[in-house]
Tab-separated table of C-alpha atoms in Angstrom:
chain	number	residue	atom	x	y	z
A	88	MET	CA	-25.280	111.694	70.619
A	89	ALA	CA	-24.850	110.189	67.157
A	90	GLY	CA	-21.098	110.837	67.247
A	91	ASP	CA	-20.456	109.256	70.645
A	92	ASP	CA	-18.299	106.124	70.636
A	93	ARG	CA	-19.861	104.314	73.568
A	94	LEU	CA	-18.091	101.046	72.771
A	95	SER	CA	-14.736	102.672	73.479
A	96	ALA	CA	-15.881	103.390	77.009
A	97	LEU	CA	-16.470	99.713	77.798
A	98	PRO	CA	-13.789	97.943	79.868
A	99	ASP	CA	-11.514	95.404	78.170
A	100	GLN	CA	-12.946	92.557	80.264
A	101	LEU	CA	-16.480	93.191	78.971
A	102	LEU	CA	-15.342	93.548	75.357
A	103	ARG	CA	-13.388	90.298	75.603
A	104	ARG	CA	-16.494	88.601	76.994
A	105	VAL	CA	-18.518	89.733	73.971
A	106	LEU	CA	-15.848	88.513	71.532
A	107	HIS	CA	-15.720	85.218	73.416
A	108	PHE	CA	-19.078	84.199	71.892
A	109	ALA	CA	-18.736	85.774	68.439
A	110	PRO	CA	-17.897	83.686	65.330
A	111	ALA	CA	-14.478	84.423	63.825
A	112	LYS	CA	-15.834	86.469	60.888
A	113	GLU	CA	-18.054	88.639	63.056
A	114	ALA	CA	-15.312	89.100	65.651
A	115	ALA	CA	-12.899	90.316	62.973
A	116	SER	CA	-15.444	92.717	61.456
A	117	THR	CA	-16.029	94.429	64.807
A	118	ARG	CA	-12.703	96.231	64.384
A	119	ALA	CA	-14.559	98.725	62.191
A	120	LEU	CA	-16.951	99.645	64.992
A	121	SER	CA	-14.587	101.169	67.502
A	122	ARG	CA	-10.943	102.064	68.038
A	123	ARG	CA	-10.843	99.924	71.173
A	124	TRP	CA	-11.860	96.782	69.256
A	125	ARG	CA	-8.682	97.103	67.142
A	126	SER	CA	-6.428	96.486	70.115
A	127	PRO	CA	-4.154	93.452	69.534
A	128	LEU	CA	-4.416	92.655	73.249
A	129	LEU	CA	-8.191	92.618	73.013
A	130	ARG	CA	-8.243	90.425	69.903
A	131	SER	CA	-5.727	87.918	71.229
A	132	SER	CA	-7.401	87.659	74.589
A	133	GLY	CA	-10.791	86.545	73.278
A	134	GLY	CA	-9.757	82.910	73.474
A	135	ALA	CA	-12.497	81.709	71.106
A	136	VAL	CA	-11.936	80.365	67.586
A	137	ASN	CA	-15.076	79.462	65.631
A	138	LEU	CA	-14.439	77.635	62.359
A	139	GLU	CA	-17.346	77.243	59.959
A	140	THR	CA	-17.669	76.005	56.394
A	141	ARG	CA	-20.375	74.735	54.056
A	142	LEU	CA	-20.013	72.007	51.424
A	143	GLU	CA	-22.806	72.317	48.888
A	144	GLU	CA	-21.774	70.098	46.004
A	145	ASP	CA	-22.259	66.334	45.721
A	146	PHE	CA	-18.598	65.759	44.966
A	147	GLU	CA	-18.734	61.956	44.952
A	148	ARG	CA	-21.550	61.937	42.410
A	149	VAL	CA	-19.759	64.406	40.136
A	150	LEU	CA	-16.527	62.448	40.452
A	151	ALA	CA	-18.230	59.182	39.467
A	152	ARG	CA	-19.174	60.716	36.109
A	153	THR	CA	-15.676	61.845	35.146
A	154	TRP	CA	-12.520	60.040	34.032
A	155	GLY	CA	-8.904	60.639	33.233
A	156	GLU	CA	-7.398	64.086	33.535
A	157	GLN	CA	-10.731	65.720	34.272
A	158	ARG	CA	-11.176	63.446	37.294
A	159	LYS	CA	-7.680	64.232	38.546
A	160	SER	CA	-8.336	67.944	38.117
A	161	LEU	CA	-11.581	67.738	40.099
A	162	GLU	CA	-9.909	65.805	42.898
A	163	ALA	CA	-7.033	68.274	43.030
A	164	SER	CA	-9.421	71.236	43.133
A	165	PHE	CA	-11.512	69.652	45.911
A	166	LEU	CA	-8.502	68.802	48.058
A	167	SER	CA	-7.049	72.242	47.425
A	168	ARG	CA	-10.172	73.903	48.856
A	169	ARG	CA	-10.118	71.506	51.790
A	170	ASN	CA	-6.450	72.177	52.489
A	171	ALA	CA	-7.040	75.920	52.165
A	172	PHE	CA	-9.672	75.671	54.906
A	173	VAL	CA	-7.297	73.690	57.128
A	174	SER	CA	-4.505	76.232	56.534
A	175	ALA	CA	-6.817	79.124	57.339
A	176	ALA	CA	-7.992	77.333	60.471
A	177	GLN	CA	-4.423	76.730	61.606
A	178	ALA	CA	-3.616	80.387	60.970
A	179	ALA	CA	-6.600	81.432	63.081
A	180	LEU	CA	-5.432	79.186	65.907
A	181	ALA	CA	-1.891	80.523	65.700
A	182	ALA	CA	-3.073	84.147	65.589
A	183	ASP	CA	-5.111	83.803	68.756
A	184	GLY	CA	-2.257	82.220	70.654
A	185	HIS	CA	-4.162	81.006	73.713
A	186	VAL	CA	-7.361	79.288	72.581
A	187	THR	CA	-9.844	78.284	75.288
A	188	ARG	CA	-12.944	77.756	73.115
A	189	LEU	CA	-12.781	75.899	69.800
A	190	THR	CA	-15.765	75.238	67.531
A	191	LEU	CA	-15.692	73.385	64.220
A	192	ARG	CA	-19.043	73.477	62.412
A	193	VAL	CA	-19.475	71.936	58.957
A	194	GLU	CA	-22.713	72.056	56.975
A	195	PHE	CA	-22.961	69.715	54.006
A	196	GLU	CA	-25.589	68.423	51.619
A	197	PHE	CA	-24.155	65.037	50.678
A	198	ASP	CA	-21.192	62.829	51.592
A	199	VAL	CA	-18.515	64.513	53.698
A	200	SER	CA	-16.149	61.544	54.177
A	201	ARG	CA	-13.641	62.599	51.502
A	202	TRP	CA	-13.477	66.087	52.969
A	203	LEU	CA	-12.858	64.629	56.403
A	204	LEU	CA	-10.485	61.906	55.142
A	205	HIS	CA	-11.326	59.536	57.991
A	206	PRO	CA	-8.723	57.215	59.454
A	207	ASP	CA	-9.164	53.668	58.242
A	208	ASP	CA	-12.277	52.199	59.864
A	209	HIS	CA	-10.454	48.989	60.764
A	210	LYS	CA	-7.775	50.782	62.796
A	211	ARG	CA	-9.687	50.866	66.035
A	212	ASP	CA	-6.752	52.319	67.971
A	213	GLY	CA	-7.196	55.633	66.176
A	214	SER	CA	-3.844	55.508	64.372
A	215	PRO	CA	-3.897	57.702	61.243
A	216	SER	CA	-4.192	56.241	57.770
A	217	GLN	CA	-2.294	57.561	54.765
A	218	ASP	CA	-4.516	60.649	54.706
A	219	GLN	CA	-4.518	62.919	57.713
A	220	ASP	CA	-7.856	63.589	59.401
A	221	VAL	CA	-9.055	67.216	59.483
A	222	ILE	CA	-10.219	67.022	63.103
A	223	ALA	CA	-6.991	65.396	64.288
A	224	THR	CA	-4.971	68.044	62.447
A	225	LEU	CA	-6.772	70.904	64.181
A	226	LEU	CA	-6.717	69.303	67.623
A	227	SER	CA	-2.985	68.606	67.350
A	228	HIS	CA	-2.200	72.294	66.789
A	229	PRO	CA	-0.188	73.653	69.755
A	230	ALA	CA	-2.691	76.491	70.296
A	231	ALA	CA	-5.508	73.956	70.692
A	232	ARG	CA	-3.827	71.902	73.414
A	233	ARG	CA	-5.201	74.159	76.161
A	234	VAL	CA	-8.803	74.258	74.937
A	235	GLU	CA	-11.452	74.211	77.675
A	236	TYR	CA	-14.589	74.164	75.494
A	237	LEU	CA	-14.672	71.981	72.374
A	238	ARG	CA	-17.615	71.722	69.981
A	239	LEU	CA	-17.548	69.545	66.846
A	240	ALA	CA	-20.756	69.802	64.796
A	241	PHE	CA	-21.264	68.195	61.382
A	242	GLU	CA	-24.765	68.916	60.150
A	243	GLY	CA	-25.848	67.272	56.921
A	244	ARG	CA	-29.050	67.319	54.958
A	245	VAL	CA	-30.159	64.029	56.555
A	246	LEU	CA	-29.818	65.451	60.072
A	247	ARG	CA	-31.633	68.682	59.168
A	248	SER	CA	-34.444	66.726	57.500
A	249	TYR	CA	-34.692	64.459	60.551
A	250	GLU	CA	-35.164	67.434	62.842
A	251	LEU	CA	-37.712	69.026	60.511
A	252	PHE	CA	-39.909	66.032	59.742
A	253	ASN	CA	-39.304	63.476	62.499
A	254	ASP	CA	-42.120	62.524	64.809
A	255	ALA	CA	-41.582	64.251	68.143
A	256	GLU	CA	-42.712	61.072	69.912
A	257	ARG	CA	-40.381	58.524	68.326
A	258	GLU	CA	-36.888	57.416	69.211
A	259	ILE	CA	-34.165	57.727	66.631
A	260	ALA	CA	-34.851	54.944	64.136
A	261	ARG	CA	-31.633	54.779	62.083
A	262	LYS	CA	-29.190	51.929	62.657
A	263	GLU	CA	-26.204	54.248	62.739
A	264	VAL	CA	-25.669	57.993	62.629
A	265	GLY	CA	-22.591	60.171	62.511
A	266	GLU	CA	-19.901	61.330	60.127
A	267	TYR	CA	-16.572	61.309	61.947
A	268	THR	CA	-14.559	59.225	64.377
A	269	LEU	CA	-13.025	60.852	67.430
A	270	SER	CA	-10.139	59.465	69.434
A	271	LEU	CA	-10.166	60.444	73.102
A	272	GLY	CA	-6.392	60.530	72.949
A	273	SER	CA	-6.523	63.521	70.581
A	274	LEU	CA	-8.395	65.710	73.071
A	275	PRO	CA	-6.732	68.263	75.374
A	276	TRP	CA	-7.261	66.083	78.410
A	277	GLU	CA	-5.545	68.381	80.917
A	278	THR	CA	-7.764	71.442	80.312
A	279	LEU	CA	-10.989	70.286	78.637
A	280	ARG	CA	-14.094	71.262	80.593
A	281	VAL	CA	-16.936	70.942	78.037
A	282	LEU	CA	-17.181	68.426	75.170
A	283	ASP	CA	-20.039	68.947	72.688
A	284	LEU	CA	-20.282	66.498	69.767
A	285	THR	CA	-22.822	66.395	66.930
A	286	SER	CA	-22.810	63.566	64.350
A	287	CYS	CA	-19.919	61.602	65.803
A	288	ARG	CA	-20.080	58.026	64.536
A	289	ASP	CA	-17.636	56.446	66.969
A	290	ILE	CA	-15.485	57.273	69.972
A	291	LEU	CA	-12.150	55.493	70.223
A	292	PRO	CA	-10.393	54.945	73.554
A	293	PRO	CA	-6.855	56.347	73.802
A	294	ALA	CA	-3.800	54.126	73.364
A	295	ALA	CA	-2.704	55.035	76.891
A	296	ALA	CA	-4.837	55.834	79.921
A	297	VAL	CA	-5.738	59.515	80.249
A	298	VAL	CA	-7.732	61.375	82.876
A	299	PHE	CA	-9.865	64.392	81.984
A	300	THR	CA	-9.434	66.082	85.328
A	301	GLN	CA	-11.412	69.219	84.376
A	302	LEU	CA	-14.170	67.732	82.188
A	303	SER	CA	-17.508	68.609	83.784
A	304	SER	CA	-19.984	68.417	80.887
A	305	THR	CA	-20.380	66.263	77.785
A	306	ARG	CA	-23.168	66.424	75.200
A	307	LEU	CA	-23.629	63.915	72.388
A	308	ARG	CA	-26.239	64.709	69.756
A	309	HIS	CA	-27.139	62.512	66.756
A	310	CYS	CA	-24.172	60.255	67.439
A	311	THR	CA	-23.441	56.533	67.409
A	312	VAL	CA	-21.475	55.316	70.404
A	313	ARG	CA	-20.588	51.916	71.793
A	314	LEU	CA	-21.671	51.540	75.393
A	315	GLY	CA	-18.141	50.526	76.395
A	316	ALA	CA	-16.658	53.623	74.734
A	317	LEU	CA	-19.217	55.873	76.411
A	318	GLN	CA	-18.414	54.313	79.763
A	319	SER	CA	-14.681	54.782	79.099
A	320	LEU	CA	-15.245	58.503	78.546
A	321	ILE	CA	-17.293	58.815	81.743
A	322	ASP	CA	-14.781	56.797	83.768
A	323	ALA	CA	-11.935	59.000	82.511
A	324	ALA	CA	-13.667	62.146	83.797
A	325	PRO	CA	-13.957	61.994	87.609
A	326	ALA	CA	-15.648	65.425	87.752
A	327	LEU	CA	-18.169	64.819	84.936
A	328	ALA	CA	-21.339	66.406	86.335
A	329	THR	CA	-23.474	66.650	83.155
A	330	VAL	CA	-24.089	63.757	80.738
A	331	HIS	CA	-26.455	64.752	77.925
A	332	LEU	CA	-27.351	62.174	75.245
A	333	GLU	CA	-29.798	63.316	72.563
A	334	SER	CA	-30.862	61.073	69.654
A	335	VAL	CA	-27.879	58.805	70.253
A	336	VAL	CA	-27.646	55.238	68.947
A	337	ILE	CA	-26.091	53.252	71.809
A	338	ILE	CA	-24.503	50.041	70.548
A	339	ILE	CA	-24.431	47.082	72.932
A	340	ILE	CA	-22.089	44.654	71.179
A	341	ALA	CA	-21.588	42.009	73.857
A	342	PRO	CA	-20.844	41.865	77.572
A	343	THR	CA	-17.140	42.349	76.742
A	344	ASP	CA	-17.906	45.109	74.195
A	345	ASP	CA	-15.105	43.629	72.059
A	346	VAL	CA	-15.145	45.358	68.665
A	347	SER	CA	-12.614	42.999	67.096
A	348	GLN	CA	-14.814	39.991	67.868
A	349	SER	CA	-17.793	41.706	66.255
A	350	SER	CA	-15.766	42.489	63.122
A	351	HIS	CA	-14.500	38.906	63.053
A	352	HIS	CA	-18.021	37.505	63.041
A	353	ALA	CA	-19.034	39.911	60.287
A	354	SER	CA	-16.114	38.841	58.068
A	355	ARG	CA	-16.838	35.136	58.654
A	356	GLY	CA	-20.529	35.557	57.929
A	357	THR	CA	-21.494	34.173	61.334
A	358	SER	CA	-23.839	35.694	63.855
A	359	PRO	CA	-22.276	37.795	66.623
A	360	PRO	CA	-22.977	36.910	70.254
A	361	THR	CA	-26.419	37.745	71.557
A	362	PRO	CA	-26.358	41.187	73.210
A	363	PRO	CA	-26.978	41.303	76.951
A	364	THR	CA	-30.478	41.875	78.257
A	365	GLU	CA	-29.202	44.013	81.135
A	366	VAL	CA	-26.577	46.756	81.039
A	367	VAL	CA	-25.125	49.198	83.542
A	368	LEU	CA	-24.354	52.873	82.976
A	369	ARG	CA	-22.131	54.308	85.712
A	370	CYS	CA	-22.131	58.085	86.211
A	371	PRO	CA	-20.598	58.461	89.685
A	372	ALA	CA	-20.158	62.253	89.558
A	373	ALA	CA	-23.213	63.139	87.447
A	374	THR	CA	-25.715	65.604	88.856
A	375	VAL	CA	-27.493	65.981	85.475
A	376	LEU	CA	-28.355	63.027	83.229
A	377	VAL	CA	-30.354	63.401	79.995
A	378	LEU	CA	-31.428	60.412	77.881
A	379	ASP	CA	-33.474	62.023	75.113
A	380	MET	CA	-34.869	59.892	72.246
A	381	CYS	CA	-31.934	57.470	72.353
A	382	SER	CA	-31.995	53.993	70.825
A	383	TRP	CA	-30.314	50.919	72.299
A	384	ARG	CA	-29.094	48.354	69.729
A	385	GLY	CA	-27.227	45.067	69.876
A	386	ASN	CA	-25.008	46.221	66.989
A	387	ASN	CA	-25.297	48.520	64.000
A	388	GLN	CA	-26.763	45.709	61.876
A	389	GLU	CA	-29.807	45.161	64.083
A	390	GLU	CA	-33.113	45.906	62.408
A	391	ALA	CA	-34.776	47.102	65.596
A	392	ALA	CA	-33.844	48.497	68.949
A	393	VAL	CA	-32.847	46.020	71.643
A	394	VAL	CA	-35.089	45.354	74.613
A	395	VAL	CA	-32.643	45.985	77.413
A	396	ALA	CA	-32.915	46.728	81.101
A	397	VAL	CA	-30.703	49.635	82.119
A	398	GLU	CA	-29.274	50.060	85.592
A	399	ILE	CA	-28.085	53.604	86.223
A	400	ARG	CA	-25.588	54.208	88.991
A	401	ALA	CA	-25.654	57.942	89.632
A	402	PRO	CA	-25.839	58.528	93.387
A	403	LYS	CA	-25.289	62.313	93.093
A	404	LEU	CA	-28.031	62.880	90.534
A	405	ARG	CA	-30.104	66.028	90.962
A	406	TYR	CA	-31.803	66.285	87.545
A	407	PHE	CA	-32.919	63.413	85.334
A	408	LEU	CA	-34.669	63.594	81.955
A	409	TYR	CA	-35.854	60.568	80.022
A	410	ARG	CA	-37.782	60.737	76.756
A	411	GLY	CA	-38.423	57.474	74.918
A	412	LEU	CA	-40.098	54.087	75.085
A	413	LEU	CA	-41.000	52.647	78.458
A	414	ARG	CA	-38.077	50.413	79.386
A	415	ARG	CA	-37.010	48.765	82.593
A	416	PHE	CA	-34.793	51.301	84.322
A	417	ALA	CA	-33.352	50.995	87.777
A	418	MET	CA	-31.511	53.588	89.855
A	419	SER	CA	-28.963	51.867	92.048
A	420	PRO	CA	-28.664	53.411	94.507
A	421	ARG	CA	-31.665	55.718	94.411
A	422	PRO	CA	-30.384	59.316	94.237
A	423	PRO	CA	-31.233	60.893	97.612
A	424	GLU	CA	-30.793	64.515	96.462
A	425	LEU	CA	-32.873	64.328	93.254
A	426	ALA	CA	-34.446	67.747	92.715
A	427	ARG	CA	-36.325	67.203	89.430
A	428	ALA	CA	-37.299	64.394	87.076
A	429	ASP	CA	-38.831	64.874	83.601
A	430	LEU	CA	-40.313	61.701	82.080
A	431	HIS	CA	-41.990	61.389	78.685
A	432	PHE	CA	-42.941	57.884	77.570
A	433	PHE	CA	-43.684	57.201	73.896
A	434	GLN	CA	-46.276	54.890	72.426
A	435	PRO	CA	-44.718	51.591	71.242
A	436	CYS	CA	-43.997	51.168	67.521
A	437	ASP	CA	-43.505	48.162	65.273
A	438	LYS	CA	-40.209	47.478	63.462
A	439	ASN	CA	-41.221	49.864	60.672
A	440	GLY	CA	-41.789	52.699	63.099
A	441	ASN	CA	-45.595	52.584	62.923
A	442	LYS	CA	-47.341	53.210	66.215
A	443	TYR	CA	-49.441	50.347	67.504
A	444	PRO	CA	-53.140	51.132	67.788
A	445	ARG	CA	-53.975	51.016	71.477
A	446	GLY	CA	-56.756	48.463	71.028
A	447	ARG	CA	-54.416	45.915	69.414
A	448	ARG	CA	-51.511	46.052	71.820
A	449	GLU	CA	-52.597	43.385	74.258
A	450	HIS	CA	-52.961	40.899	71.357
A	451	GLN	CA	-49.387	41.293	70.084
A	452	SER	CA	-47.737	38.508	72.042
A	453	ASP	CA	-44.468	38.772	70.073
A	454	LYS	CA	-43.689	42.050	71.854
A	455	PRO	CA	-44.521	41.263	75.459
A	456	ASN	CA	-42.162	43.854	76.852
A	457	GLU	CA	-43.836	46.686	74.985
A	458	LEU	CA	-47.384	45.439	74.614
A	459	ASP	CA	-48.353	43.611	77.806
A	460	PRO	CA	-50.395	46.170	79.770
A	461	HIS	CA	-49.643	44.661	83.189
A	462	ARG	CA	-45.904	44.472	82.469
A	463	ASN	CA	-45.922	48.105	81.387
A	464	LEU	CA	-47.810	49.072	84.524
A	465	VAL	CA	-45.238	47.371	86.747
A	466	MET	CA	-42.280	48.867	84.836
A	467	LEU	CA	-43.701	52.379	85.016
A	468	TRP	CA	-44.362	52.355	88.759
A	469	GLN	CA	-41.025	50.667	89.498
A	470	PHE	CA	-39.354	53.395	87.451
A	471	LEU	CA	-41.197	56.058	89.469
A	472	GLN	CA	-40.310	54.291	92.709
A	473	ASP	CA	-36.603	54.713	91.981
A	474	LEU	CA	-37.228	58.456	91.528
A	475	SER	CA	-39.342	58.815	94.665
A	476	SER	CA	-36.933	61.275	96.284
A	477	ALA	CA	-37.659	63.939	93.613
A	478	LYS	CA	-38.921	67.330	94.711
A	479	GLU	CA	-40.405	68.092	91.273
A	480	LEU	CA	-41.837	65.592	88.793
A	481	LYS	CA	-43.058	66.184	85.247
A	482	LEU	CA	-44.736	63.105	83.793
A	483	ARG	CA	-46.124	62.715	80.285
A	484	VAL	CA	-47.832	59.520	79.123
A	485	ASN	CA	-49.755	58.711	75.957
A	486	HIS	CA	-52.585	56.847	77.671
A	487	LEU	CA	-53.252	57.849	81.239
A	488	GLU	CA	-55.393	54.747	81.773
A	489	ASP	CA	-52.290	52.580	81.316
A	490	MET	CA	-50.850	53.736	84.645
A	491	ALA	CA	-53.997	53.252	86.712
A	492	VAL	CA	-53.586	50.718	89.549
A	493	LEU	CA	-57.135	49.516	90.059
A	494	SER	CA	-56.873	47.006	92.914
A	495	GLU	CA	-55.983	47.730	96.523
A	496	ALA	CA	-53.485	44.863	96.506
A	497	GLY	CA	-51.808	46.371	93.437
A	498	ARG	CA	-51.634	49.783	95.084
A	499	VAL	CA	-49.977	48.311	98.166
A	500	GLU	CA	-47.454	46.483	95.987
A	501	LEU	CA	-46.624	49.147	93.377
A	502	LEU	CA	-47.294	52.662	94.639
A	503	PRO	CA	-44.253	54.433	96.108
A	504	VAL	CA	-44.235	57.348	98.522
A	505	PHE	CA	-42.940	60.638	97.130
A	506	SER	CA	-41.971	61.974	100.513
A	507	ASN	CA	-40.314	65.128	99.113
A	508	LEU	CA	-42.553	65.830	96.107
A	509	ASP	CA	-43.596	69.476	96.202
A	510	ARG	CA	-44.568	70.040	92.546
A	511	LEU	CA	-46.232	67.644	90.091
A	512	GLU	CA	-47.034	68.300	86.422
A	513	LEU	CA	-49.016	65.633	84.585
A	514	GLN	CA	-49.594	65.601	80.823
A	515	GLY	CA	-51.297	62.895	78.854
A	516	VAL	CA	-54.076	61.543	76.677
A	517	HIS	CA	-57.149	59.839	78.081
A	518	ARG	CA	-60.375	58.352	76.832
A	519	PRO	CA	-63.421	60.600	77.283
A	520	LYS	CA	-65.336	57.705	78.868
A	521	GLY	CA	-64.360	55.565	81.825
A	522	LYS	CA	-62.854	56.214	85.241
A	523	SER	CA	-59.352	54.754	84.826
A	524	ALA	CA	-57.772	58.143	84.123
A	525	ALA	CA	-59.253	59.503	87.352
A	526	VAL	CA	-57.905	56.463	89.193
A	527	ALA	CA	-54.424	57.118	87.779
A	528	ILE	CA	-54.543	60.716	89.054
A	529	ALA	CA	-55.767	59.496	92.424
A	530	ASN	CA	-52.863	57.020	92.550
A	531	LEU	CA	-50.377	59.863	92.050
A	532	LEU	CA	-52.038	61.998	94.716
A	533	ARG	CA	-52.015	59.101	97.153
A	534	CYS	CA	-48.245	58.828	96.632
A	535	SER	CA	-47.620	62.529	97.340
A	536	PRO	CA	-48.397	63.427	100.972
A	537	VAL	CA	-46.580	66.813	100.918
A	538	LEU	CA	-47.612	67.957	97.429
A	539	ARG	CA	-48.308	71.698	97.206
A	540	HIS	CA	-48.355	72.473	93.460
A	541	LEU	CA	-50.331	70.367	90.975
A	542	ARG	CA	-50.756	71.019	87.271
A	543	ILE	CA	-52.753	68.665	85.038
A	544	ASN	CA	-52.916	69.058	81.248
A	545	LEU	CA	-54.949	66.280	79.624
A	546	THR	CA	-56.198	65.743	76.090
A	547	THR	CA	-58.944	63.355	75.052
A	548	ALA	CA	-57.991	60.468	72.771
A	549	HIS	CA	-60.392	61.743	70.093
A	550	HIS	CA	-58.811	65.188	70.116
A	551	ALA	CA	-55.281	63.736	69.943
A	552	ALA	CA	-56.221	61.567	66.930
A	553	THR	CA	-57.669	64.628	65.176
A	554	ARG	CA	-54.444	66.558	65.728
A	555	VAL	CA	-52.329	63.747	64.285
């Protein structure tokens, strides 16, 4: 049994499927395992190229301490290593021939901008500067023009620390995140099906109109994106079924979303136009929409997130996840085929990110949208009303008492009817004394005439404070 080569007995299709998910190094090393894995047909048919590198040194800091010939030598050595990576990546693309999956993953400890050699920030049309961008170089390779799955992930020490130490119940607090700029015009628009971006700091519209006819899923994680640019991407993909935004800073510059006007005001030292209080996000083909710990800002100079009402136009939506502060959301029209909604509302914070003590909130008149209990109550039930067609609902709130509708007149006005709701899961924190939490549960049950599965997981306020 020990001498049997069972891998050789596997069909080519199965072996190619295994190689499809393996990083380049591991895929190459598998040639030592079996004679069949050495087949040129098998290797060239994998279709996946995974490019990974790690930048450990703080090159900018070292460079700042050197002068003259030593500085030139350091710069030459750094660029030589960078160019060697690009050359090796191009060789990997050329060797595969027909690439359908392309991943570029870069881990770094400090600044990565010199390694990337960004286009000039002021050239908003995406035209290259004197130095060529690494990402643009790889995407322009002929073998990459038929890519179906594209993943660009730049993971620095700041991002890893954020994930390790960040409060799980707080929206992303930074004004701007991301390391690279991506032009939509550089993407393989004819074949691209999945776009997965981590740490993208801006998305630039193409010089000419393009249509991503095959794009069905896009995921942005720890990115900064202008609302207009995000909408341009969605509008250019008529079959975009999945829109996943995780810890994304969404910049609302002005109703026109004109970047040049914003830059003009910054250079003149004048204040940019006041951002709109209501915005629209259109996802006409989306069946899955995830808004997870995202922050909405007037521009990247704002000290705090913008209080904005969001109207979502996603008539085909079947799954919706929202995790963040309670904001005024509206579904227009309400999605009739919604199968599941997951909602997790955070406790409001001040501008420094400190959570407001519950007992003080109603006295903070400068934050009426976040701190007025009645306004929050209305927003929450209006939000739920727009999701009333859901078959499954998972709801998590920090203070269950805050959603209790105590008066009969209020119940008539606010409580929706979940006519399709079959399964309800409720998580939250409540005070050990008082009946408001029980009223809130009764409100939900009153709304759910066909409910069959109910799961309630509650924690007392005292216990929650001890855990924190």
